[in-house]
């Protein structure tokens, strides 16, 4: 499963500048070198390195896109509070075409499996999201401990309309709204201890955070996604843990998007949704958008 996250300024004092990996690192850098003036083919090994370095991006002037790959073909089920789902940041870029290339149909070859085919991605949902810092008191036997800060990834779908069928979304645990605890894995974990049962990426593919971001771990194996800039590095590994399917009840937070039911034709028909969808405008030519527009596979 793919998740594309695009941070946007919240206005009224919200962050307008994000820190990301250097543009010459990771897959982002490899793509730029290939698109250069007659640059020779880069090796697969070099192109697989994780993000490193630093670049500041004004997200009001240009898009910042994160492509997250989940290790399973669905999201965690908020109703079951199952074990964490592992994923990683595959690509960070300011170029929409880079994400298009990652989502489109492709024929490729591998040394071990020969020729392979990857189908085009299918869009299941579009909405608004936030990464919020939260504190809760935890303990055992009725004893209360000091608040433990953590971060939630929360979202609310704008498309497809919840008034219609949502067969693909239900199959993939994509609820109309949901909240997940999100934890970032230390790319240089301390020796000893348990690693949660997740093998993860090879060391060369892991993110190499600048010192001030690496300090967020404080010697721990996992840390909250605080600051969210941690997610702006390819090779950043993360865990999603189901928390709730009612964001307002859990966090007292109301998510409001640009597309709302009841605005004329709005999103009640595929035609109305087509005109409202930023996802379709950006990626519609390479991704199958039927599940997004109609709430069905066909």
mmCIF file of C-alpha atoms in Angstrom:
data_model
loop_
_atom_site.group_PDB
_atom_site.id
_atom_site.type_symbol
_atom_site.label_atom_id
_atom_site.label_comp_id
_atom_site.label_asym_id
_atom_site.label_seq_id
_atom_site.Cartn_x
_atom_site.Cartn_y
_atom_site.Cartn_z
ATOM 1 C CA UNK A 1 0.000 0.000 0.000
ATOM 2 C CA UNK A 2 1.198 3.504 -0.875
ATOM 3 C CA UNK A 3 0.481 6.657 1.108
ATOM 4 C CA UNK A 4 1.291 10.050 -0.412
ATOM 5 C CA UNK A 5 1.608 12.807 2.192
ATOM 6 C CA UNK A 6 1.790 16.449 1.169
ATOM 7 C CA UNK A 7 2.301 18.865 4.080
ATOM 8 C CA UNK A 8 0.552 22.189 3.663
ATOM 9 C CA UNK A 9 0.778 25.370 5.686
ATOM 10 C CA UNK A 10 -2.037 25.531 8.220
ATOM 11 C CA UNK A 11 -2.120 29.329 8.066
ATOM 12 C CA UNK A 12 -2.350 31.571 11.083
ATOM 13 C CA UNK A 13 1.201 30.872 12.207
ATOM 14 C CA UNK A 14 1.494 27.372 10.771
ATOM 15 C CA UNK A 15 4.836 26.138 9.457
ATOM 16 C CA UNK A 16 5.619 27.326 5.964
ATOM 17 C CA UNK A 17 9.164 25.920 5.739
ATOM 18 C CA UNK A 18 9.961 22.207 6.013
ATOM 19 C CA UNK A 19 13.392 20.650 6.279
ATOM 20 C CA UNK A 20 14.020 17.709 3.946
ATOM 21 C CA UNK A 21 16.899 15.618 2.678
ATOM 22 C CA UNK A 22 19.420 17.172 0.320
ATOM 23 C CA UNK A 23 18.164 17.035 -3.289
ATOM 24 C CA UNK A 24 21.225 15.050 -4.402
ATOM 25 C CA UNK A 25 20.570 12.190 -1.954
ATOM 26 C CA UNK A 26 18.477 9.031 -2.168
ATOM 27 C CA UNK A 27 16.234 8.251 -5.116
ATOM 28 C CA UNK A 28 15.511 11.948 -5.492
ATOM 29 C CA UNK A 29 19.173 12.592 -6.250
ATOM 30 C CA UNK A 30 19.423 9.580 -8.519
ATOM 31 C CA UNK A 31 16.520 10.854 -10.622
ATOM 32 C CA UNK A 32 18.104 14.263 -10.925
ATOM 33 C CA UNK A 33 21.399 12.798 -12.072
ATOM 34 C CA UNK A 34 19.637 10.686 -14.696
ATOM 35 C CA UNK A 35 17.804 13.748 -15.969
ATOM 36 C CA UNK A 36 21.026 15.741 -16.223
ATOM 37 C CA UNK A 37 22.890 16.573 -19.395
ATOM 38 C CA UNK A 38 23.965 13.171 -20.630
ATOM 39 C CA UNK A 39 24.732 11.794 -17.184
ATOM 40 C CA UNK A 40 25.717 8.161 -17.245
ATOM 41 C CA UNK A 41 23.569 5.482 -15.642
ATOM 42 C CA UNK A 42 23.917 5.392 -11.876
ATOM 43 C CA UNK A 43 24.417 2.093 -10.146
ATOM 44 C CA UNK A 44 21.518 0.462 -8.317
ATOM 45 C CA UNK A 45 23.598 0.367 -5.153
ATOM 46 C CA UNK A 46 24.211 4.100 -5.153
ATOM 47 C CA UNK A 47 20.610 4.892 -5.994
ATOM 48 C CA UNK A 48 19.363 2.801 -3.089
ATOM 49 C CA UNK A 49 21.082 4.882 -0.407
ATOM 50 C CA UNK A 50 18.811 6.624 2.100
ATOM 51 C CA UNK A 51 18.226 10.346 2.331
ATOM 52 C CA UNK A 52 20.822 12.552 3.992
ATOM 53 C CA UNK A 53 21.898 16.170 4.183
ATOM 54 C CA UNK A 54 19.538 19.108 4.438
ATOM 55 C CA UNK A 55 17.424 21.416 2.285
ATOM 56 C CA UNK A 56 14.712 23.865 3.304
ATOM 57 C CA UNK A 57 11.502 23.961 1.263
ATOM 58 C CA UNK A 58 8.864 26.682 1.409
ATOM 59 C CA UNK A 59 5.706 24.596 1.039
ATOM 60 C CA UNK A 60 3.697 27.651 0.018
ATOM 61 C CA UNK A 61 5.909 28.051 -3.059
ATOM 62 C CA UNK A 62 6.330 24.418 -4.151
ATOM 63 C CA UNK A 63 4.878 21.025 -3.268
ATOM 64 C CA UNK A 64 6.677 18.690 -0.892
ATOM 65 C CA UNK A 65 5.648 15.082 -1.471
ATOM 66 C CA UNK A 66 6.410 12.001 0.625
ATOM 67 C CA UNK A 67 5.717 8.535 -0.760
ATOM 68 C CA UNK A 68 5.319 6.033 2.082
ATOM 69 C CA UNK A 69 5.284 2.292 1.359
ATOM 70 C CA UNK A 70 3.492 0.114 3.894
ATOM 71 C CA UNK A 71 4.658 -3.458 4.432
ATOM 72 C CA UNK A 72 1.089 -4.760 4.197
ATOM 73 C CA UNK A 73 -1.679 -4.302 1.658
ATOM 74 C CA UNK A 74 -3.928 -2.469 4.101
ATOM 75 C CA UNK A 75 -3.937 -0.033 6.989
ATOM 76 C CA UNK A 76 -4.220 -1.255 10.581
ATOM 77 C CA UNK A 77 -7.842 -1.850 11.604
ATOM 78 C CA UNK A 78 -8.759 0.826 14.204
ATOM 79 C CA UNK A 79 -11.398 -1.484 15.690
ATOM 80 C CA UNK A 80 -8.936 -4.285 16.474
ATOM 81 C CA UNK A 81 -5.882 -2.458 17.842
ATOM 82 C CA UNK A 82 -3.687 -5.067 16.180
ATOM 83 C CA UNK A 83 0.101 -5.161 16.235
ATOM 84 C CA UNK A 84 1.988 -2.264 14.622
ATOM 85 C CA UNK A 85 2.279 -2.070 10.843
ATOM 86 C CA UNK A 86 5.748 -1.331 9.497
ATOM 87 C CA UNK A 87 6.440 1.014 6.589
ATOM 88 C CA UNK A 88 9.112 3.315 5.219
ATOM 89 C CA UNK A 89 9.526 6.514 3.232
ATOM 90 C CA UNK A 90 10.330 5.447 -0.312
ATOM 91 C CA UNK A 91 10.634 8.846 -1.976
ATOM 92 C CA UNK A 92 10.761 12.516 -0.968
ATOM 93 C CA UNK A 93 10.584 15.103 -3.724
ATOM 94 C CA UNK A 94 9.340 18.501 -4.806
ATOM 95 C CA UNK A 95 8.560 17.223 -8.309
ATOM 96 C CA UNK A 96 5.126 15.745 -9.036
ATOM 97 C CA UNK A 97 6.561 13.779 -11.983
ATOM 98 C CA UNK A 98 8.775 11.791 -9.594
ATOM 99 C CA UNK A 99 5.689 10.502 -7.772
ATOM 100 C CA UNK A 100 3.988 9.793 -11.098
ATOM 101 C CA UNK A 101 6.917 7.599 -12.119
ATOM 102 C CA UNK A 102 6.642 5.664 -8.850
ATOM 103 C CA UNK A 103 2.896 5.043 -9.261
ATOM 104 C CA UNK A 104 2.658 4.194 -12.952
ATOM 105 C CA UNK A 105 2.665 0.752 -14.582
ATOM 106 C CA UNK A 106 6.175 -0.559 -15.134
ATOM 107 C CA UNK A 107 8.102 -3.466 -16.622
ATOM 108 C CA UNK A 108 11.439 -4.144 -14.960
ATOM 109 C CA UNK A 109 13.999 -6.892 -14.437
ATOM 110 C CA UNK A 110 15.750 -8.242 -11.354
ATOM 111 C CA UNK A 111 18.807 -10.459 -11.068
ATOM 112 C CA UNK A 112 16.932 -13.129 -9.090
ATOM 113 C CA UNK A 113 13.404 -13.065 -10.551
ATOM 114 C CA UNK A 114 13.950 -11.909 -14.113
ATOM 115 C CA UNK A 115 11.355 -9.765 -15.859
ATOM 116 C CA UNK A 116 8.651 -8.401 -13.577
ATOM 117 C CA UNK A 117 5.493 -6.379 -14.077
ATOM 118 C CA UNK A 118 4.125 -3.784 -11.674
ATOM 119 C CA UNK A 119 0.547 -2.683 -12.213
ATOM 120 C CA UNK A 120 -0.396 0.971 -11.961
ATOM 121 C CA UNK A 121 -1.419 2.134 -8.502
ATOM 122 C CA UNK A 122 -5.127 2.437 -7.693
ATOM 123 C CA UNK A 123 -6.328 5.471 -5.770
ATOM 124 C CA UNK A 124 -8.466 4.550 -2.754
ATOM 125 C CA UNK A 125 -8.907 7.818 -0.921
ATOM 126 C CA UNK A 126 -8.078 11.498 -0.752
ATOM 127 C CA UNK A 127 -8.426 13.737 2.239
ATOM 128 C CA UNK A 128 -6.850 15.980 4.824
ATOM 129 C CA UNK A 129 -4.363 14.862 7.454
ATOM 130 C CA UNK A 130 -2.386 16.200 10.354
ATOM 131 C CA UNK A 131 0.501 14.943 12.450
ATOM 132 C CA UNK A 132 -0.255 16.053 15.988
ATOM 133 C CA UNK A 133 1.673 15.831 19.222
ATOM 134 C CA UNK A 134 -0.254 14.369 22.139
ATOM 135 C CA UNK A 135 0.471 13.499 25.742
ATOM 136 C CA UNK A 136 -1.165 10.764 27.783
ATOM 137 C CA UNK A 137 -0.632 9.433 31.245
ATOM 138 C CA UNK A 138 0.111 5.744 31.456
ATOM 139 C CA UNK A 139 0.849 3.315 34.221
ATOM 140 C CA UNK A 140 -0.147 0.022 35.785
ATOM 141 C CA UNK A 141 -2.071 -0.965 38.877
ATOM 142 C CA UNK A 142 -3.818 2.390 39.010
ATOM 143 C CA UNK A 143 -0.541 4.276 39.351
ATOM 144 C CA UNK A 144 -0.176 7.365 37.203
ATOM 145 C CA UNK A 145 3.057 8.277 35.513
ATOM 146 C CA UNK A 146 4.238 11.508 34.015
ATOM 147 C CA UNK A 147 2.751 12.291 30.594
ATOM 148 C CA UNK A 148 4.395 10.439 27.705
ATOM 149 C CA UNK A 149 4.522 12.509 24.512
ATOM 150 C CA UNK A 150 3.667 10.734 21.286
ATOM 151 C CA UNK A 151 2.441 11.636 17.824
ATOM 152 C CA UNK A 152 -0.721 10.770 15.947
ATOM 153 C CA UNK A 153 -1.215 10.638 12.201
ATOM 154 C CA UNK A 154 -4.891 11.524 11.753
ATOM 155 C CA UNK A 155 -6.872 11.851 8.553
ATOM 156 C CA UNK A 156 -10.367 12.435 7.229
ATOM 157 C CA UNK A 157 -11.420 11.361 3.745
ATOM 158 C CA UNK A 158 -12.895 13.877 1.334
ATOM 159 C CA UNK A 159 -13.159 11.344 -1.483
ATOM 160 C CA UNK A 160 -14.887 9.025 -2.099
ATOM 161 C CA UNK A 161 -18.112 10.359 -0.656
ATOM 162 C CA UNK A 162 -19.119 8.389 2.431
ATOM 163 C CA UNK A 163 -22.707 8.473 1.157
ATOM 164 C CA UNK A 164 -21.980 5.791 -1.396
ATOM 165 C CA UNK A 165 -20.469 2.315 -1.466
ATOM 166 C CA UNK A 166 -16.901 1.973 -0.195
ATOM 167 C CA UNK A 167 -16.055 -1.650 -1.002
ATOM 168 C CA UNK A 168 -12.354 -1.068 -1.849
ATOM 169 C CA UNK A 169 -11.874 1.161 1.169
ATOM 170 C CA UNK A 170 -13.471 -1.356 3.537
ATOM 171 C CA UNK A 171 -11.288 -4.145 2.137
ATOM 172 C CA UNK A 172 -8.137 -2.109 2.820
ATOM 173 C CA UNK A 173 -9.211 -0.748 6.240
ATOM 174 C CA UNK A 174 -9.382 2.800 4.877
ATOM 175 C CA UNK A 175 -11.972 4.288 7.228
ATOM 176 C CA UNK A 176 -13.727 7.622 6.588
ATOM 177 C CA UNK A 177 -11.494 8.975 9.352
ATOM 178 C CA UNK A 178 -8.899 7.405 11.612
ATOM 179 C CA UNK A 179 -6.068 8.048 14.022
ATOM 180 C CA UNK A 180 -2.798 6.125 14.233
ATOM 181 C CA UNK A 181 0.085 6.397 16.612
ATOM 182 C CA UNK A 182 3.160 6.943 14.466
ATOM 183 C CA UNK A 183 6.646 6.061 15.669
ATOM 184 C CA UNK A 184 9.897 6.523 13.772
ATOM 185 C CA UNK A 185 12.578 3.857 13.988
ATOM 186 C CA UNK A 186 16.097 4.860 14.953
ATOM 187 C CA UNK A 187 18.330 4.202 11.891
ATOM 188 C CA UNK A 188 21.267 3.709 14.267
ATOM 189 C CA UNK A 189 19.632 1.793 17.133
ATOM 190 C CA UNK A 190 21.425 0.968 20.376
ATOM 191 C CA UNK A 191 22.844 -2.529 20.612
ATOM 192 C CA UNK A 192 20.917 -5.225 22.429
ATOM 193 C CA UNK A 193 17.230 -5.247 23.210
ATOM 194 C CA UNK A 194 14.288 -6.205 21.061
ATOM 195 C CA UNK A 195 13.481 -4.641 17.716
ATOM 196 C CA UNK A 196 9.750 -5.326 17.629
ATOM 197 C CA UNK A 197 10.085 -8.256 15.243
ATOM 198 C CA UNK A 198 10.564 -6.027 12.183
ATOM 199 C CA UNK A 199 13.590 -6.779 10.076
ATOM 200 C CA UNK A 200 13.380 -3.460 8.279
ATOM 201 C CA UNK A 201 15.606 -1.968 5.619
ATOM 202 C CA UNK A 202 19.240 -2.761 5.006
ATOM 203 C CA UNK A 203 21.504 -0.295 6.768
ATOM 204 C CA UNK A 204 22.625 1.341 3.501
ATOM 205 C CA UNK A 205 19.002 2.160 2.622
ATOM 206 C CA UNK A 206 18.162 3.778 5.951
ATOM 207 C CA UNK A 207 17.904 7.515 6.406
ATOM 208 C CA UNK A 208 20.951 9.359 7.711
ATOM 209 C CA UNK A 209 19.393 12.164 9.718
ATOM 210 C CA UNK A 210 21.270 15.378 10.523
ATOM 211 C CA UNK A 211 22.481 15.472 14.130
ATOM 212 C CA UNK A 212 19.663 17.689 15.407
ATOM 213 C CA UNK A 213 17.047 15.232 14.075
ATOM 214 C CA UNK A 214 18.949 12.144 15.210
ATOM 215 C CA UNK A 215 18.961 13.672 18.700
ATOM 216 C CA UNK A 216 15.167 13.211 18.793
ATOM 217 C CA UNK A 217 15.747 9.512 19.540
ATOM 218 C CA UNK A 218 17.839 10.115 22.642
ATOM 219 C CA UNK A 219 19.336 6.627 22.396
ATOM 220 C CA UNK A 220 15.925 4.947 22.041
ATOM 221 C CA UNK A 221 14.937 2.506 19.322
ATOM 222 C CA UNK A 222 11.789 4.447 18.452
ATOM 223 C CA UNK A 223 10.673 8.048 18.844
ATOM 224 C CA UNK A 224 7.563 10.097 18.035
ATOM 225 C CA UNK A 225 7.458 11.775 14.619
ATOM 226 C CA UNK A 226 8.420 15.041 16.272
ATOM 227 C CA UNK A 227 9.432 17.033 14.401
ATOM 228 C CA UNK A 228 7.593 15.736 11.309
ATOM 229 C CA UNK A 229 10.727 16.639 9.329
ATOM 230 C CA UNK A 230 11.882 13.106 10.199
ATOM 231 C CA UNK A 231 9.465 11.893 7.521
ATOM 232 C CA UNK A 232 11.186 14.054 4.900
ATOM 233 C CA UNK A 233 14.065 11.585 4.542
ATOM 234 C CA UNK A 234 14.027 8.537 2.278
ATOM 235 C CA UNK A 235 14.696 5.394 4.245
ATOM 236 C CA UNK A 236 12.894 6.684 7.321
ATOM 237 C CA UNK A 237 11.227 3.612 8.837
ATOM 238 C CA UNK A 238 8.019 3.980 10.804
ATOM 239 C CA UNK A 239 5.323 2.083 12.650
ATOM 240 C CA UNK A 240 1.588 2.786 12.451
ATOM 241 C CA UNK A 241 -0.467 1.622 15.420
ATOM 242 C CA UNK A 242 -4.263 1.754 15.225
ATOM 243 C CA UNK A 243 -5.730 4.158 17.776
ATOM 244 C CA UNK A 244 -9.276 5.220 16.837
ATOM 245 C CA UNK A 245 -11.780 5.721 14.025
ATOM 246 C CA UNK A 246 -13.213 8.827 15.740
ATOM 247 C CA UNK A 247 -10.629 11.599 15.699
ATOM 248 C CA UNK A 248 -12.774 14.195 17.459
ATOM 249 C CA UNK A 249 -13.708 11.842 20.292
ATOM 250 C CA UNK A 250 -10.111 10.728 20.841
ATOM 251 C CA UNK A 251 -8.196 13.975 20.389
ATOM 252 C CA UNK A 252 -10.871 16.676 20.410
ATOM 253 C CA UNK A 253 -9.765 17.589 16.896
ATOM 254 C CA UNK A 254 -12.003 18.417 13.947
ATOM 255 C CA UNK A 255 -10.492 17.992 10.508
ATOM 256 C CA UNK A 256 -12.004 20.168 7.813
ATOM 257 C CA UNK A 257 -11.123 19.879 4.147
ATOM 258 C CA UNK A 258 -11.783 21.864 1.027
ATOM 259 C CA UNK A 259 -14.331 19.361 -0.275
ATOM 260 C CA UNK A 260 -17.486 19.054 1.799
ATOM 261 C CA UNK A 261 -20.675 17.124 1.181
ATOM 262 C CA UNK A 262 -23.647 19.261 0.362
ATOM 263 C CA UNK A 263 -21.872 21.774 -1.887
ATOM 264 C CA UNK A 264 -24.189 21.529 -4.849
ATOM 265 C CA UNK A 265 -23.313 18.458 -6.868
ATOM 266 C CA UNK A 266 -20.130 18.323 -4.757
ATOM 267 C CA UNK A 267 -18.713 14.851 -4.333
ATOM 268 C CA UNK A 268 -21.990 12.949 -4.586
ATOM 269 C CA UNK A 269 -21.279 11.847 -8.162
ATOM 270 C CA UNK A 270 -18.079 10.753 -9.927
ATOM 271 C CA UNK A 271 -18.392 13.809 -12.169
ATOM 272 C CA UNK A 272 -18.539 16.126 -9.180
ATOM 273 C CA UNK A 273 -15.647 14.356 -7.488
ATOM 274 C CA UNK A 274 -13.548 14.540 -10.644
ATOM 275 C CA UNK A 275 -13.609 18.325 -10.561
ATOM 276 C CA UNK A 276 -12.790 18.495 -6.840
ATOM 277 C CA UNK A 277 -9.886 16.062 -6.655
ATOM 278 C CA UNK A 278 -6.313 17.323 -6.407
ATOM 279 C CA UNK A 279 -5.179 13.695 -6.567
ATOM 280 C CA UNK A 280 -6.827 13.211 -9.958
ATOM 281 C CA UNK A 281 -5.306 16.439 -11.240
ATOM 282 C CA UNK A 282 -1.823 15.373 -10.130
ATOM 283 C CA UNK A 283 -1.768 11.612 -10.713
ATOM 284 C CA UNK A 284 -4.927 10.715 -12.648
ATOM 285 C CA UNK A 285 -3.045 10.023 -15.867
ATOM 286 C CA UNK A 286 -0.923 7.261 -14.295
ATOM 287 C CA UNK A 287 -3.143 5.839 -11.521
ATOM 288 C CA UNK A 288 -6.500 4.055 -11.690
ATOM 289 C CA UNK A 289 -8.915 6.492 -10.010
ATOM 290 C CA UNK A 290 -12.131 4.451 -10.278
ATOM 291 C CA UNK A 291 -12.051 3.306 -6.617
ATOM 292 C CA UNK A 292 -11.570 6.930 -5.575
ATOM 293 C CA UNK A 293 -14.374 8.380 -7.671
ATOM 294 C CA UNK A 294 -16.981 5.627 -7.426
ATOM 295 C CA UNK A 295 -16.148 3.709 -4.248
ATOM 296 C CA UNK A 296 -15.948 0.452 -6.227
ATOM 297 C CA UNK A 297 -13.254 -1.551 -8.001
ATOM 298 C CA UNK A 298 -15.051 -1.382 -11.367
#
